[in-house]
Coordinates of C-alpha atoms in Angstrom, one line a residue:
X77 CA -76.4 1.3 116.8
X78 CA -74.0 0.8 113.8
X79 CA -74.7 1.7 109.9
X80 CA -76.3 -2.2 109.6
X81 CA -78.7 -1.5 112.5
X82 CA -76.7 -4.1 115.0
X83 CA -75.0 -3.1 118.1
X84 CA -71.4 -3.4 117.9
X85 CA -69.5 -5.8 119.7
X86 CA -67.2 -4.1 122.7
X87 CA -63.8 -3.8 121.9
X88 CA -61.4 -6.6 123.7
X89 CA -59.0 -4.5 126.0
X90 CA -56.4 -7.1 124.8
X91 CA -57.1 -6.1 121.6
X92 CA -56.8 -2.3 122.3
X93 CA -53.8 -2.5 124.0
X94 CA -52.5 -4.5 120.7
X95 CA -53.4 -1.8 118.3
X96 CA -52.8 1.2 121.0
X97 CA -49.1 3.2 120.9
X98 CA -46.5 4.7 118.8
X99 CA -43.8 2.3 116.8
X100 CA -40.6 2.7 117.5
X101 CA -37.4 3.2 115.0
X102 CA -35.4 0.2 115.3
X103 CA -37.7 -2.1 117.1
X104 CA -39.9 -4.9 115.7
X105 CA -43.7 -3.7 115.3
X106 CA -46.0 -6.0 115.4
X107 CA -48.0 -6.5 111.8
X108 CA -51.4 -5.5 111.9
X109 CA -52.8 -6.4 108.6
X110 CA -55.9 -5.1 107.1
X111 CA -57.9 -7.8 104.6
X112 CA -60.3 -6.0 102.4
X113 CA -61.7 -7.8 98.5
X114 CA -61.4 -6.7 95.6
X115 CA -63.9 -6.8 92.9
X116 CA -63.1 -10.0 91.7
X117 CA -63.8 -10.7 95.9
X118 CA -60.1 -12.0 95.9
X119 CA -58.8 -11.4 99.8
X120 CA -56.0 -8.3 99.4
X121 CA -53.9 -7.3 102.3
X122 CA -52.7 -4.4 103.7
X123 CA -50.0 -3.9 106.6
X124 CA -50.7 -1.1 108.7
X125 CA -48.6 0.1 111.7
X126 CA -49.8 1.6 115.0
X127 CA -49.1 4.9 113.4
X128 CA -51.9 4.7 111.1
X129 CA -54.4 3.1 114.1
X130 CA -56.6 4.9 116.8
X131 CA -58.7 3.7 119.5
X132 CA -61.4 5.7 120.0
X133 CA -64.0 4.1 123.2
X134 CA -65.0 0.9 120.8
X135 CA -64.3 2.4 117.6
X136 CA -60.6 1.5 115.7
X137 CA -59.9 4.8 113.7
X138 CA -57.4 3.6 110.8
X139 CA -55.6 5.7 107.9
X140 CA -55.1 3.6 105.0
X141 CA -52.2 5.1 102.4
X142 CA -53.2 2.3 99.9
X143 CA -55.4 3.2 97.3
X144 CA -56.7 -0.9 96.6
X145 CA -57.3 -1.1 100.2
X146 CA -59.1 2.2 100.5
X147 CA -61.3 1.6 97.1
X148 CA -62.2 -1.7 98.4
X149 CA -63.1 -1.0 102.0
X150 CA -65.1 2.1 100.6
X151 CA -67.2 -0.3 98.1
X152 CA -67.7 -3.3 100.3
X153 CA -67.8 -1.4 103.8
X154 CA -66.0 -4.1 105.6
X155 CA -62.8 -5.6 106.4
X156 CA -61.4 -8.1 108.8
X157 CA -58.2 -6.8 110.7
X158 CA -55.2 -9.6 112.1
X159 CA -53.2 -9.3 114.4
X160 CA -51.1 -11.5 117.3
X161 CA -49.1 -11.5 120.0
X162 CA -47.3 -14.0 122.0
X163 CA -50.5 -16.2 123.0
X164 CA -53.8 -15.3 120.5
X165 CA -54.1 -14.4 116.8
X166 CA -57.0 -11.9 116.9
X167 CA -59.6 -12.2 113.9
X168 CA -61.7 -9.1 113.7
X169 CA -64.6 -8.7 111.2
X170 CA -65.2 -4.7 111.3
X171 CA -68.0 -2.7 109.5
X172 CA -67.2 0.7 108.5
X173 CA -68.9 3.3 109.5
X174 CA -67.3 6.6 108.2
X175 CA -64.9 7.6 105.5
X176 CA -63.4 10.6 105.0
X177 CA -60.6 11.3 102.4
X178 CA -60.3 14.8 102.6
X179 CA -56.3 14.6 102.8
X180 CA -54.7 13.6 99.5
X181 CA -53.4 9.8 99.6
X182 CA -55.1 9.1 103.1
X183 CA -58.0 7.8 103.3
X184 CA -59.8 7.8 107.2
X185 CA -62.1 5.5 108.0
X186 CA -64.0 4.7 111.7
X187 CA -64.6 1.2 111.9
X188 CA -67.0 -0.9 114.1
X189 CA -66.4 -4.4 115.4
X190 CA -68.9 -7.0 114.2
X191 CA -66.9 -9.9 115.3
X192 CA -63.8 -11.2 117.5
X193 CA -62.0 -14.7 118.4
X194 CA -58.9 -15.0 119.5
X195 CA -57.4 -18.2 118.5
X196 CA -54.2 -19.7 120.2
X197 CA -55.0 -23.4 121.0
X198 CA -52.3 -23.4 124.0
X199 CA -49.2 -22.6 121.4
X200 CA -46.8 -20.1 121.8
X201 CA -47.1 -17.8 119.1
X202 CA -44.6 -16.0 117.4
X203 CA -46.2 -12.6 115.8
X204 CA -45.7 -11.7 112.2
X205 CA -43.4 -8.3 113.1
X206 CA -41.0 -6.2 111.0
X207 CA -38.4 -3.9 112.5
X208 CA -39.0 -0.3 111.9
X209 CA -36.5 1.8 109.6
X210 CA -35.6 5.4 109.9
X211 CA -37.1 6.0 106.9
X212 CA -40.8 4.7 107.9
X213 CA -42.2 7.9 109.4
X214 CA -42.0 9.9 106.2
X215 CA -42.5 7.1 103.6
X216 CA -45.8 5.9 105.6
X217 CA -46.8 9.4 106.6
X218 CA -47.0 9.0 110.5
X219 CA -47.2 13.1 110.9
X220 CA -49.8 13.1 108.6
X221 CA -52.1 10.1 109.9
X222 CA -51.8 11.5 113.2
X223 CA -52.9 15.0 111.9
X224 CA -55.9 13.4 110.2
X225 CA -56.9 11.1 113.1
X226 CA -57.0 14.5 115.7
X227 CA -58.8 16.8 113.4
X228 CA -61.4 14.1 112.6
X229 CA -62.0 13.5 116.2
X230 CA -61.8 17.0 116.7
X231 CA -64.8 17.5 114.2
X232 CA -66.4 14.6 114.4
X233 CA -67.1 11.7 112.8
X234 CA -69.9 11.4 109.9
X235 CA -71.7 8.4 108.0
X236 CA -69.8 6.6 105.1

C-alpha cells in the first residue's frame, strides 16, 4: 500500500531495463526526463541520467541535483517520468513516497508508480539522447548519487 492508500502499479520490466545501468563517457544516453509543477502548476523539466536512477523491486529510487525540481516534487508529491527507446515512449505518473535530503544539493526521493502507457503507434522512434562528456560524472555528481542511493537502501527508506 502506497502513501495515497492505492496499490501501486508493477513496474514494466521494459521500463526497468530502460532506467537500469551505468552511462557511459562518450556514448549517447538515453534522456530520462523528470516533469514536476511549479507553483504557478506550469510543467518544469528535469533531465536525469541513469546515474541518478535506481530500481529497487517496483520502486524507481531517483537523486535529483535541481533544487526547482526537488522543491516541487517535495510540495506536490508527484511527478510523471519520460522516457523512449526505439519502439514506445513510456509516460509514467509516479507518487512519492520518501524524501530524504540529508546530503547537501541531493535530494533522494523513492517513488511509486501510479500509472504507465507506452505509446508508439507502429513508428520507429528515435529517442531524445545526449552523448555523455568526460566532464558529466563530477558536474552531475554520479559518485555521490550512487553513495546516497546505497546508504538509503542500506537504512531504509522512510515516509515523505
Amino acid at each position: 500500500m502506497s502513501r495515497d492508500g492505492q496499490i501501486p502499479v508493477p513496474l514494466p520490466v521494459a521500463l526497468s531495463k530502460l532506467l537500469s545501468g551505468v552511462p557511459t563517457i562518450g556514448a549517447a544516453e538515453r534522456a530520462v526526463l523528470l516533469m514536476t509543477t511549479d507553483e504557478e502548476l506550469f510543467p518544469h523539466a528535469c533531465l536525469l541520467s541513469r546515474a541518478q536512477i535506481k530500481i529497487e523491486g517496483n520502486a524507481i529510487r531517483i537523486v535529483v541535483t535541481s533544487r526547482f525540481s526537488a522543491d516541487n516534487l517535495r510540495r506536490t508529491g508527484r511527478a510523471t517520468l519520460i522516457v523512449g527507446d526505439e519502439k514506445h515512449l513510456h509516460s509514467c505518473k509516479l507518487l512519492c513516497e520518501s524524501v530524504d535530503d540529508s546530503v547537501r544539493g541531493l535530494t533522494a526521493f523513492s517513488l511509486s508508480l501510479r500509472w504507465h502507457k507506452a505509446d508508439g503507434g507502429g513508428a520507429v522512434l528515435t529517442p531524445l539522447s545526449f552523448i555523455v562528456d568526460d566532464g558529466a560524472p563530477e558536474r552531475e555528481r554520479w559518485d555521490e548519487c550512487t553513495d546516497v542511493l546505497e546508504m538509503r537502501n542500506a537504512v531504509g527508506w522512510s515516509g515523505a
